[in-house]
Amino acid sequence: MQYPPEHFAIVNALFREGRFLLEGEAAFLALREQREFYQRFFHESFRLQLVLTADYALLTSNRDKDPLARSICIFLAVFCYELDQEDSNLLEKLSFGIFSISQWEERFEQSSFNNVLEATDKLRNADQRAKFYLELARRSLIDRLDDDHFRFTPAHRYFLEFARDLNVREMMNKA
Amino acid sequence: MILRAEPRQVMRFVEDNFEILRDLYQVQLKEHLIPAEAFQAITRHRGDIVTRRLFAYKILREMGDDYRMTEQVGNYLGFLTQEFKPMLPEQLRRYHGSIQDLYGLLNVHQQMDEVTHALRLERLYDEIQSFLDNVTNNTHTLLKRTQQLKINRRQLSYAERLREAKQLIGHYIDPLTNIIDLNHENSIASLLQRIGRDVNLDRLGTHAPAVQDRYEQLDQLLRLVNGHLLRETDVIRRELTPLIDRIQRESEVLGGFLAFLERPFLLPTPELGQRHKLQIFGDQTQADLRMYVEQFIKATRRPRIRLGEGPAAAVVPVFQRAAYRKKLDAALPLSDFFGWCEETMAGVDTADRERYLLSLISLLFSDSERYALTFFPDYHSFPVEGFTYRLPRVEVVGRKSSPNR
């Protein structure tokens, strides 16, 4: 039996490293072409679901508690809230903007949601946040341009979708 | 009728008091009427004469306790300040009826006197022009409103922004798109297109010069309609809809995140990938590994060498191969090899006899080319330590060709 090309890279990224595969990577293209095979492959082998959109792919594992996912949500929520204070286009800024970690440290310190950050293990202080950025880069959620600057990869939309769904649910609850 | 002033005088008044009029106009835009209190507030610092003239020149009208600006003045101010109340699509749609009616009138009576004919064409022209103006005003007002919503000067919450964006889309933008959609059968745009085609043919008939003129004008206007409406559709498609989509998406995202931050540790989070390191080691591995390694530890354990005084190790005399070879060569030819062995080994310990015997035999066989052997069937015994070999008589003759060493 013949394995699809880039098989190792696909399994390595999605399964071993647990990171997002992004549009533009050779493995992503191969994955998209063999979409059905991999959906079955990951389900039959590990009972994991493959999420594949136009610009990112991800294996989801249904753990009850995932501190990293929660930390990312809190981080992005505070980040978006602060970013919205500027008179700029939020979603475009998220997609294309380049952010300085040191500048954002200041903003986090001053944020009215700082107490939420402090209550989150992975985000509670600058040191922890520095590790958190490393983790984000490892998961391909951000692109680190140098020690201080980063940019979000298209994978951040996965969490924006989550926010939109949540918004819909909240509205339905209130209605 | 304005009895007390010339038009030019009224214009001068408008110019001198433009700020008041603009403020009044804006109040009316927002509140529909100008409430008495607002009126008082705006005109507080002005003399009586100004307020009186506002009424004398029929710029304002009393409506019960409140006031309202005369329609035409309001339109003019709106035009000057480019601020309009967007027309409801229902209001715009009424043009469908009026334009169709006016056009119908042209065709009902074939025998129209030329004055009526010209008048009707003129009115049709006015109506179409008014429609186009209103559409333009509407798109621009909507665009402006949307941009304001985007900048969020009014500090609306995400939910309010979302609601307003939805309202703009539902009440204004979508219906407006339908009205000016050229592909839509019942849209005003396609009605105008049909009229345009007919007018283009009608104007070729014979008409009185006045009527002919009107036809030409109408024809020209209708030719422009398409381009004009396309431009408006473009604004809607390229700017308005994406902008409002963005506001909607943005508000949804922010609203969602804000809802999340209200209960950040309780709400479920999205599922994320997990790192799966390859498990080379399992629970059993350590025990297995120990067993595996231990076999080598045992195998490589060497006998210990004790340094120091102990019972002297037995000295094993080395078999002197070269010396015995010489002895053998000197004794050649031998009629009985083992007999010779017996003699040679006379001084050897019983414990070493076997070793010596085997070594002597190996002299013969390690270099078999040098010796020719003949075996005879008569045996004799050869005792070594513990047991006795029965050995045949072997005759050994040295070979001539072999070099003598």
Coordinates of C-alpha atoms in Angstrom, one line a residue:
Chain A
M1 CA 0.0 0.0 0.0
Q2 CA 1.1 3.5 -0.9
Y3 CA 1.0 6.4 1.6
P4 CA 0.1 9.8 0.2
P5 CA 2.9 12.2 -0.3
E6 CA 3.8 14.3 2.7
H7 CA 2.2 11.7 5.0
F8 CA 4.9 12.0 7.6
A9 CA 4.8 15.8 7.6
I10 CA 1.0 15.8 8.0
V11 CA 1.0 13.3 10.8
N12 CA 3.9 14.9 12.5
A13 CA 2.4 18.4 12.4
L14 CA -1.2 17.5 13.3
F15 CA -0.7 14.6 15.6
R16 CA 2.7 14.7 17.2
E17 CA 3.1 18.5 17.4
G18 CA -0.6 19.1 17.8
R19 CA -0.3 22.3 15.7
F20 CA -2.2 24.0 13.0
L21 CA -1.3 23.2 9.4
L22 CA -1.5 26.3 7.4
E23 CA -2.4 27.2 3.8
G24 CA 0.9 27.5 2.0
E25 CA 2.6 24.5 3.5
A26 CA 3.2 21.6 1.2
A27 CA 1.6 19.3 3.7
F28 CA -1.5 21.4 3.8
L29 CA -2.0 21.0 0.0
A30 CA -1.5 17.2 0.2
L31 CA -3.9 17.0 3.1
R32 CA -6.5 18.9 1.2
E33 CA -6.2 16.6 -1.8
Q34 CA -6.5 13.5 0.4
R35 CA -9.1 15.0 2.7
E36 CA -11.3 11.9 2.9
F37 CA -8.4 9.6 3.5
Y38 CA -7.1 11.6 6.4
Q39 CA -10.5 12.1 7.9
R40 CA -10.8 8.4 8.0
F41 CA -7.2 7.8 8.9
F42 CA -7.3 10.0 12.0
H43 CA -10.7 8.7 13.0
E44 CA -9.8 5.0 12.6
S45 CA -6.4 5.3 14.2
F46 CA -6.9 7.7 17.1
R47 CA -10.6 8.6 17.1
L48 CA -9.7 12.2 16.4
Q49 CA -11.6 14.7 14.3
L50 CA -9.9 16.5 11.4
V51 CA -11.0 20.2 11.0
L52 CA -10.1 21.4 7.6
T53 CA -11.0 24.9 6.3
A54 CA -9.8 27.0 3.4
D55 CA -6.8 28.2 5.3
Y56 CA -6.0 26.0 8.2
A57 CA -6.3 22.4 9.4
L58 CA -6.3 21.0 12.9
L59 CA -6.9 17.8 14.8
T60 CA -9.3 18.2 17.7
S61 CA -9.1 16.1 20.7
N62 CA -12.1 16.1 22.9
R63 CA -10.6 16.6 26.3
D64 CA -12.8 17.9 29.0
K65 CA -10.3 20.4 30.3
D66 CA -7.8 22.0 28.0
P67 CA -5.9 24.8 29.8
L68 CA -4.2 25.9 26.7
A69 CA -7.4 26.3 24.7
R70 CA -8.9 28.3 27.6
S71 CA -5.8 30.4 27.9
I72 CA -5.8 31.2 24.1
C73 CA -9.5 32.2 24.3
I74 CA -8.9 34.5 27.2
F75 CA -5.8 35.9 25.6
L76 CA -7.6 36.6 22.3
A77 CA -10.6 38.0 24.0
V78 CA -8.6 40.5 25.9
F79 CA -6.5 41.2 22.9
C80 CA -9.5 41.9 20.7
Y81 CA -11.1 44.1 23.4
E82 CA -8.0 46.2 23.7
L83 CA -7.5 46.3 19.9
D84 CA -11.0 47.5 19.4
Q85 CA -10.3 50.7 21.4
E86 CA -8.3 51.9 18.5
D87 CA -10.2 53.4 15.6
S88 CA -9.2 50.7 13.2
N89 CA -10.6 47.7 11.5
L90 CA -10.4 44.9 14.1
L91 CA -10.5 41.9 11.9
E92 CA -8.1 43.3 9.3
K93 CA -5.7 44.3 12.0
L94 CA -5.8 40.8 13.4
S95 CA -5.2 39.3 10.0
F96 CA -2.5 41.5 8.8
G97 CA -1.2 43.5 11.8
I98 CA 2.3 43.1 13.3
F99 CA 2.3 43.4 17.1
S100 CA 5.0 44.1 19.5
I101 CA 5.1 41.9 22.6
S102 CA 6.6 44.5 24.8
Q103 CA 4.0 47.1 23.8
W104 CA 1.3 44.6 24.4
E105 CA 2.7 43.9 27.8
E106 CA 2.0 47.4 28.8
R107 CA -1.5 47.2 27.4
F108 CA -2.2 44.0 29.3
E109 CA -1.0 45.6 32.5
Q110 CA -3.4 48.5 32.1
S111 CA -6.3 46.4 30.8
S112 CA -9.4 46.4 32.7
F113 CA -9.4 42.6 32.2
N114 CA -6.0 42.3 33.8
N115 CA -7.6 40.5 36.7
V116 CA -8.8 37.7 34.3
L117 CA -5.3 37.4 33.0
E118 CA -3.9 37.2 36.5
A119 CA -6.3 34.4 37.3
T120 CA -5.2 32.4 34.3
D121 CA -2.2 30.2 35.0
K122 CA -0.5 30.6 31.6
L123 CA -1.1 34.3 31.4
R124 CA -0.7 35.5 34.9
N125 CA 2.5 37.5 34.4
A126 CA 5.0 38.6 31.8
D127 CA 7.2 35.5 32.3
Q128 CA 4.3 33.2 31.8
R129 CA 3.1 35.1 28.9
A130 CA 6.6 34.9 27.3
K131 CA 6.3 31.1 27.5
F132 CA 2.8 31.3 26.3
Y133 CA 4.0 33.1 23.1
L134 CA 6.4 30.3 22.5
E135 CA 3.6 27.8 22.9
L136 CA 1.5 29.8 20.4
A137 CA 4.3 29.8 17.9
R138 CA 4.8 26.1 18.4
R139 CA 1.1 25.5 17.6
S140 CA 1.4 27.8 14.5
L141 CA -1.1 30.2 15.9
I142 CA 1.4 33.1 15.6
D143 CA 4.4 33.8 13.5
R144 CA 7.3 35.2 15.4
L145 CA 9.1 37.7 13.3
D146 CA 11.8 38.4 15.8
D147 CA 12.1 38.4 19.6
D148 CA 9.6 41.2 20.0
H149 CA 7.3 41.0 17.0
F150 CA 4.7 38.6 16.0
R151 CA 1.8 38.2 13.6
F152 CA -1.3 36.0 13.8
T153 CA -1.5 33.2 11.3
P154 CA -4.9 32.4 9.7
A155 CA -5.4 29.8 12.4
H156 CA -6.6 32.6 14.8
R157 CA -9.9 32.5 12.8
Y158 CA -10.6 29.2 14.5
F159 CA -11.1 31.1 17.7
L160 CA -13.0 34.0 16.1
E161 CA -15.5 31.4 14.8
F162 CA -15.8 30.2 18.4
A163 CA -16.5 33.7 19.5
R164 CA -19.2 34.2 16.9
D165 CA -20.9 30.9 17.8
L166 CA -20.8 31.9 21.4
N167 CA -22.4 35.3 20.5
V168 CA -25.2 33.5 18.7
R169 CA -25.8 31.2 21.6
E170 CA -25.8 34.2 24.1
M171 CA -28.3 36.0 21.9
M172 CA -30.5 33.0 21.7
N173 CA -30.4 32.6 25.4
K174 CA -31.4 36.2 26.0
A175 CA -34.2 36.1 23.4
Chain B
M1 CA -46.6 83.7 -0.6
I2 CA -43.9 85.6 1.2
L3 CA -45.4 89.0 1.4
R4 CA -42.8 90.9 3.3
A5 CA -39.6 90.2 1.4
E6 CA -38.0 89.7 -2.0
P7 CA -36.5 86.3 -2.6
R8 CA -33.0 87.7 -2.5
Q9 CA -33.7 89.2 0.9
V10 CA -34.8 85.8 2.1
M11 CA -31.6 84.3 0.8
R12 CA -29.6 86.9 2.6
F13 CA -31.5 86.1 5.8
V14 CA -30.7 82.4 5.3
E15 CA -27.1 83.2 4.8
D16 CA -26.8 85.4 7.9
N17 CA -28.5 82.9 10.1
F18 CA -27.2 79.7 8.5
E19 CA -26.0 78.2 11.8
I20 CA -29.5 78.5 13.4
L21 CA -31.1 76.9 10.4
R22 CA -28.6 74.1 10.2
D23 CA -29.1 73.3 13.9
L24 CA -32.9 73.4 13.4
Y25 CA -32.6 71.2 10.4
Q26 CA -30.5 68.6 12.3
V27 CA -33.0 68.6 15.2
Q28 CA -35.8 68.0 12.7
L29 CA -33.8 65.2 11.1
K30 CA -33.5 63.4 14.4
E31 CA -36.8 64.2 16.0
H32 CA -38.9 64.6 12.9
L33 CA -40.4 67.9 14.4
I34 CA -38.7 70.7 16.2
P35 CA -39.8 70.6 19.8
A36 CA -40.5 74.0 21.4
E37 CA -37.7 73.5 24.0
A38 CA -35.1 72.7 21.3
F39 CA -36.3 75.8 19.4
Q40 CA -35.9 77.9 22.5
A41 CA -32.5 76.5 23.1
I42 CA -31.2 77.2 19.6
T43 CA -32.7 80.7 19.3
R44 CA -32.0 81.9 22.8
H45 CA -29.2 84.2 21.9
R46 CA -30.9 85.7 18.9
G47 CA -33.0 88.7 18.8
D48 CA -36.8 88.6 18.5
I49 CA -36.5 89.9 15.0
V50 CA -34.8 86.7 13.8
T51 CA -37.3 84.4 15.3
R52 CA -40.1 86.5 13.9
R53 CA -38.6 86.5 10.4
L54 CA -38.3 82.7 10.5
F55 CA -42.0 82.6 10.5
A56 CA -42.6 85.7 8.3
Y57 CA -40.4 84.2 5.6
K58 CA -42.3 80.9 6.0
I59 CA -39.1 79.0 6.8
L60 CA -40.7 77.5 9.9
R61 CA -44.3 76.5 10.5
E62 CA -46.0 76.0 13.7
M63 CA -47.4 72.5 14.3
G64 CA -49.3 72.7 17.5
D65 CA -46.7 73.5 20.2
D66 CA -43.8 72.3 18.0
Y67 CA -42.4 73.6 14.8
R68 CA -41.5 72.1 11.4
M69 CA -39.3 73.4 8.7
T70 CA -40.9 73.9 5.3
E71 CA -40.2 71.0 3.0
Q72 CA -38.4 72.9 0.3
V73 CA -36.2 74.7 2.8
G74 CA -35.3 71.5 4.5
N75 CA -34.4 69.9 1.2
Y76 CA -32.3 72.8 0.3
L77 CA -30.4 72.7 3.6
G78 CA -30.0 69.0 3.3
F79 CA -28.5 69.5 -0.2
L80 CA -26.1 72.1 1.2
T81 CA -25.0 70.1 4.2
Q82 CA -25.3 66.7 2.4
E83 CA -27.2 65.4 5.3
F84 CA -30.4 63.6 4.6
K85 CA -32.8 61.3 6.2
P86 CA -32.6 58.2 4.2
M87 CA -35.8 57.5 2.4
L88 CA -37.5 54.3 3.3
P89 CA -37.5 51.9 0.4
E90 CA -41.3 52.1 0.5
Q91 CA -41.0 55.8 -0.3
L92 CA -38.7 55.1 -3.2
R93 CA -40.9 52.4 -4.5
R94 CA -43.7 54.8 -4.9
Y95 CA -41.7 56.1 -7.9
H96 CA -42.4 52.9 -9.6
G97 CA -46.1 53.7 -9.6
S98 CA -45.8 57.4 -10.5
I99 CA -43.3 56.9 -13.3
Q100 CA -45.4 54.1 -14.7
D101 CA -48.6 56.2 -14.5
L102 CA -47.0 59.1 -16.2
Y103 CA -45.6 57.0 -18.9
G104 CA -49.0 55.3 -19.3
L105 CA -50.6 58.7 -19.8
L106 CA -48.4 59.3 -22.8
N107 CA -49.8 56.3 -24.6
V108 CA -53.5 56.4 -23.6
H109 CA -54.6 59.2 -25.9
Q110 CA -52.9 59.0 -29.3
Q111 CA -54.4 62.3 -30.2
M112 CA -53.0 64.6 -27.5
D113 CA -52.6 68.3 -28.1
E114 CA -49.0 69.1 -28.1
V115 CA -49.0 71.2 -25.0
T116 CA -50.3 68.4 -22.9
H117 CA -47.9 66.0 -24.6
A118 CA -45.0 68.2 -23.8
L119 CA -46.1 68.7 -20.3
R120 CA -46.5 65.1 -19.6
L121 CA -43.1 64.3 -21.0
E122 CA -41.7 67.1 -18.8
R123 CA -43.3 65.7 -15.7
L124 CA -42.0 62.2 -16.5
Y125 CA -38.5 63.7 -16.8
D126 CA -38.9 65.4 -13.4
E127 CA -40.1 62.3 -11.8
I128 CA -37.2 60.2 -13.1
Q129 CA -34.7 62.9 -12.1
S130 CA -36.2 63.1 -8.6
F131 CA -36.0 59.4 -8.3
L132 CA -32.3 59.3 -9.2
D133 CA -31.5 62.1 -6.8
N134 CA -33.2 60.3 -4.0
V135 CA -31.4 57.1 -4.7
T136 CA -28.0 58.9 -4.7
N137 CA -28.9 60.7 -1.5
N138 CA -30.0 57.5 0.1
T139 CA -26.8 55.5 -0.7
H140 CA -24.6 58.4 0.5
T141 CA -26.6 58.8 3.7
L142 CA -26.4 55.1 4.3
L143 CA -22.7 55.0 3.6
K144 CA -22.1 57.9 6.0
R145 CA -24.2 56.2 8.7
T146 CA -22.4 53.0 8.3
Q147 CA -19.1 54.7 8.5
Q148 CA -20.2 56.4 11.7
L149 CA -21.3 53.1 13.1
K150 CA -17.9 51.6 12.2
I151 CA -16.0 54.4 14.0
N152 CA -18.5 54.0 16.8
R153 CA -18.5 57.7 18.0
R154 CA -21.7 57.0 19.9
Q155 CA -20.0 54.4 22.0
L156 CA -22.6 51.8 21.3
S157 CA -22.2 48.4 22.8
Y158 CA -21.5 45.5 20.5
A159 CA -25.0 44.2 20.7
E160 CA -26.4 47.7 19.8
R161 CA -24.0 48.0 16.9
L162 CA -25.0 44.7 15.6
R163 CA -28.6 45.5 15.9
E164 CA -28.2 48.8 14.1
A165 CA -26.1 47.2 11.4
K166 CA -28.8 44.6 10.9
Q167 CA -31.5 47.2 10.8
L168 CA -29.6 49.2 8.1
I169 CA -29.3 46.1 6.0
G170 CA -32.8 44.9 6.5
H171 CA -34.6 48.2 6.2
Y172 CA -32.5 50.1 3.7
I173 CA -29.7 48.4 2.0
D174 CA -31.3 45.2 0.8
P175 CA -34.5 46.9 -0.5
L176 CA -32.5 49.6 -2.1
T177 CA -30.5 47.0 -4.0
N178 CA -33.7 45.4 -5.2
I179 CA -35.1 48.7 -6.4
I180 CA -32.0 49.5 -8.5
D181 CA -31.3 46.0 -9.5
L182 CA -31.3 45.8 -13.3
N183 CA -31.9 42.1 -13.4
H184 CA -35.0 42.2 -11.3
E185 CA -38.2 42.1 -13.3
N186 CA -40.2 44.5 -11.0
S187 CA -37.4 46.8 -10.1
I188 CA -37.7 50.5 -11.0
A189 CA -34.4 50.1 -12.8
S190 CA -35.8 47.6 -15.3
L191 CA -39.0 49.7 -15.6
L192 CA -36.8 52.7 -16.6
Q193 CA -34.9 50.5 -19.0
R194 CA -38.2 49.5 -20.8
I195 CA -39.4 53.1 -20.9
G196 CA -36.0 54.1 -22.3
R197 CA -36.4 51.6 -25.1
D198 CA -39.9 52.8 -26.0
V199 CA -39.0 56.5 -25.8
N200 CA -36.1 55.9 -28.1
L201 CA -38.5 54.6 -30.7
D202 CA -41.3 57.1 -30.0
R203 CA -39.0 60.1 -30.5
L204 CA -38.5 59.0 -34.1
G205 CA -42.2 59.7 -34.9
T206 CA -43.3 63.0 -36.1
H207 CA -44.0 65.4 -33.4
A208 CA -44.4 69.1 -32.9
P209 CA -41.1 70.8 -32.2
A210 CA -41.8 71.3 -28.4
V211 CA -42.7 67.7 -28.0
Q212 CA -39.7 66.6 -30.0
D213 CA -37.5 68.6 -27.7
R214 CA -38.9 67.0 -24.6
Y215 CA -38.5 63.6 -26.2
E216 CA -34.9 64.3 -26.9
Q217 CA -34.3 65.4 -23.3
L218 CA -36.1 62.4 -21.9
D219 CA -34.1 60.1 -24.1
Q220 CA -30.9 61.6 -23.0
L221 CA -31.8 61.3 -19.4
L222 CA -32.8 57.7 -19.7
R223 CA -29.6 56.9 -21.5
L224 CA -27.8 58.1 -18.4
V225 CA -30.0 56.2 -16.0
N226 CA -28.2 52.9 -16.4
G227 CA -24.8 54.3 -15.8
H228 CA -26.1 56.2 -12.8
L229 CA -27.8 53.3 -11.2
L230 CA -24.8 51.1 -11.9
R231 CA -22.6 53.5 -10.0
E232 CA -24.9 53.4 -7.0
T233 CA -25.1 49.6 -7.1
D234 CA -21.3 49.7 -7.2
V235 CA -21.1 51.9 -4.1
I236 CA -23.5 49.5 -2.3
R237 CA -21.7 46.4 -3.4
R238 CA -18.2 47.6 -3.0
E239 CA -18.4 49.8 0.1
L240 CA -21.7 49.6 1.9
T241 CA -22.3 45.9 2.0
P242 CA -18.7 44.9 2.9
L243 CA -18.5 47.6 5.5
I244 CA -21.7 46.6 7.2
D245 CA -20.7 42.9 6.9
R246 CA -17.5 43.7 8.6
I247 CA -19.3 45.6 11.4
Q248 CA -21.6 42.7 11.8
R249 CA -18.8 40.1 11.9
E250 CA -16.6 42.3 14.1
S251 CA -19.4 42.9 16.6
E252 CA -20.2 39.3 16.6
V253 CA -16.6 38.4 17.4
L254 CA -16.3 41.1 20.0
G255 CA -19.7 40.3 21.5
G256 CA -18.8 36.7 21.7
F257 CA -15.4 37.3 23.4
L258 CA -17.0 39.8 25.8
A259 CA -19.6 37.2 26.7
F260 CA -16.7 34.7 27.2
L261 CA -14.8 37.1 29.5
E262 CA -17.8 37.3 31.7
R263 CA -17.4 33.7 32.7
P264 CA -13.9 32.9 31.4
F265 CA -13.4 29.7 33.4
L266 CA -16.8 28.2 33.2
L267 CA -17.8 28.4 29.5
P268 CA -16.7 25.5 27.3
T269 CA -13.7 26.3 25.0
P270 CA -13.1 25.1 21.5
E271 CA -11.4 21.8 21.1
L272 CA -7.7 22.1 20.4
G273 CA -5.1 19.7 19.1
Q274 CA -3.0 17.9 21.5
R275 CA 0.6 17.0 21.3
H276 CA 1.1 13.3 21.1
K277 CA 4.7 12.4 21.8
L278 CA 5.6 9.0 20.5
Q279 CA 5.4 6.6 23.4
I280 CA 8.6 4.5 23.2
F281 CA 8.4 3.7 26.9
G282 CA 5.4 2.0 28.5
D283 CA 4.8 0.6 31.9
Q284 CA 6.4 -2.7 31.1
T285 CA 9.5 -1.2 29.4
Q286 CA 11.6 -0.7 32.4
A287 CA 11.3 -4.3 33.6
D288 CA 11.9 -5.6 30.0
L289 CA 14.9 -3.4 29.6
R290 CA 16.4 -4.5 32.9
M291 CA 16.1 -8.1 31.9
Y292 CA 17.6 -7.5 28.5
V293 CA 20.6 -5.6 29.8
E294 CA 21.3 -8.1 32.6
Q295 CA 22.1 -10.9 30.3
F296 CA 25.0 -8.9 29.0
I297 CA 26.1 -8.0 32.5
K298 CA 26.4 -11.7 33.4
A299 CA 28.0 -12.7 30.1
T300 CA 30.8 -10.1 30.4
R301 CA 31.6 -10.8 34.0
R302 CA 35.3 -11.9 34.0
P303 CA 37.0 -14.1 36.6
R304 CA 38.5 -11.8 39.1
I305 CA 42.3 -11.4 39.2
R306 CA 43.5 -11.2 42.7
L307 CA 46.6 -9.2 43.2
G308 CA 48.5 -10.1 46.3
E309 CA 49.8 -13.1 48.0
G310 CA 47.8 -16.2 47.7
P311 CA 48.5 -19.8 46.9
A312 CA 50.8 -19.7 44.0
A313 CA 49.0 -20.6 40.8
A314 CA 50.1 -23.9 39.3
V315 CA 52.8 -23.2 36.7
V316 CA 51.8 -24.7 33.4
P317 CA 54.9 -25.6 31.5
V318 CA 54.6 -24.5 27.9
F319 CA 54.9 -27.1 25.2
Q320 CA 58.0 -26.2 23.4
R321 CA 56.9 -26.7 19.9
A322 CA 60.1 -25.9 18.0
A323 CA 62.3 -28.1 20.3
Y324 CA 60.0 -31.1 19.9
R325 CA 59.8 -30.6 16.2
K326 CA 63.6 -30.8 16.0
K327 CA 63.5 -33.9 18.1
L328 CA 60.9 -35.5 15.9
D329 CA 62.8 -34.6 12.7
A330 CA 66.0 -36.0 14.2
A331 CA 64.3 -39.3 15.0
L332 CA 62.9 -39.8 11.5
P333 CA 62.2 -42.2 10.1
L334 CA 60.1 -43.7 12.9
S335 CA 58.5 -47.1 12.7
D336 CA 56.3 -46.5 15.6
F337 CA 55.3 -42.9 16.2
F338 CA 53.5 -43.4 19.5
G339 CA 56.3 -45.5 20.8
W340 CA 58.6 -42.6 20.2
C341 CA 56.1 -40.3 22.0
E342 CA 56.3 -42.7 25.0
E343 CA 60.0 -42.3 25.1
T344 CA 60.0 -38.6 24.6
M345 CA 57.4 -37.9 27.3
A346 CA 59.3 -40.0 29.9
G347 CA 60.0 -37.0 32.1
V348 CA 56.6 -35.3 31.8
D349 CA 54.1 -35.1 34.7
T350 CA 51.1 -37.5 34.6
A351 CA 48.8 -34.5 34.7
D352 CA 50.3 -33.0 31.6
R353 CA 50.7 -36.3 29.6
E354 CA 47.5 -35.9 27.7
R355 CA 48.2 -32.3 26.7
Y356 CA 51.7 -33.3 25.6
L357 CA 50.5 -36.2 23.6
L358 CA 47.9 -34.1 21.7
S359 CA 50.5 -31.4 21.1
L360 CA 52.9 -34.0 19.7
I361 CA 50.2 -35.4 17.4
S362 CA 49.5 -31.9 16.2
L363 CA 53.1 -31.7 15.1
L364 CA 52.3 -34.4 12.6
F365 CA 49.0 -33.0 11.3
S366 CA 49.7 -29.3 11.4
D367 CA 52.3 -29.7 8.8
S368 CA 51.2 -32.9 7.0
E369 CA 53.1 -32.2 3.8
R370 CA 56.4 -32.8 5.5
Y371 CA 55.5 -36.3 6.7
A372 CA 54.3 -39.4 5.1
L373 CA 52.2 -41.6 7.4
T374 CA 51.4 -45.3 7.2
F375 CA 48.9 -46.8 9.6
F376 CA 49.2 -50.4 10.8
P377 CA 46.4 -52.3 12.5
D378 CA 48.3 -53.4 15.6
Y379 CA 47.3 -51.3 18.6
H380 CA 48.9 -50.6 21.8
S381 CA 47.8 -48.8 24.9
F382 CA 48.8 -45.3 25.9
P383 CA 47.9 -44.4 29.5
V384 CA 47.2 -40.8 30.3
E385 CA 45.7 -39.4 33.5
G386 CA 42.5 -41.1 34.3
F387 CA 42.1 -43.2 31.2
T388 CA 44.0 -45.0 28.4
Y389 CA 44.1 -44.3 24.7
R390 CA 44.3 -47.3 22.3
L391 CA 46.5 -46.1 19.5
P392 CA 47.6 -47.8 16.3
R393 CA 51.2 -48.2 15.2
V394 CA 52.0 -45.3 12.8
E395 CA 55.1 -45.2 10.7
V396 CA 56.4 -41.8 9.9
V397 CA 58.8 -41.0 7.1
G398 CA 60.1 -37.6 6.3
R399 CA 59.4 -36.4 2.8
K400 CA 62.4 -35.6 0.6
S401 CA 60.9 -32.6 -1.1
S402 CA 60.0 -30.8 2.1
P403 CA 62.5 -28.1 3.1
N404 CA 64.4 -29.1 6.2
R405 CA 63.8 -26.6 9.0

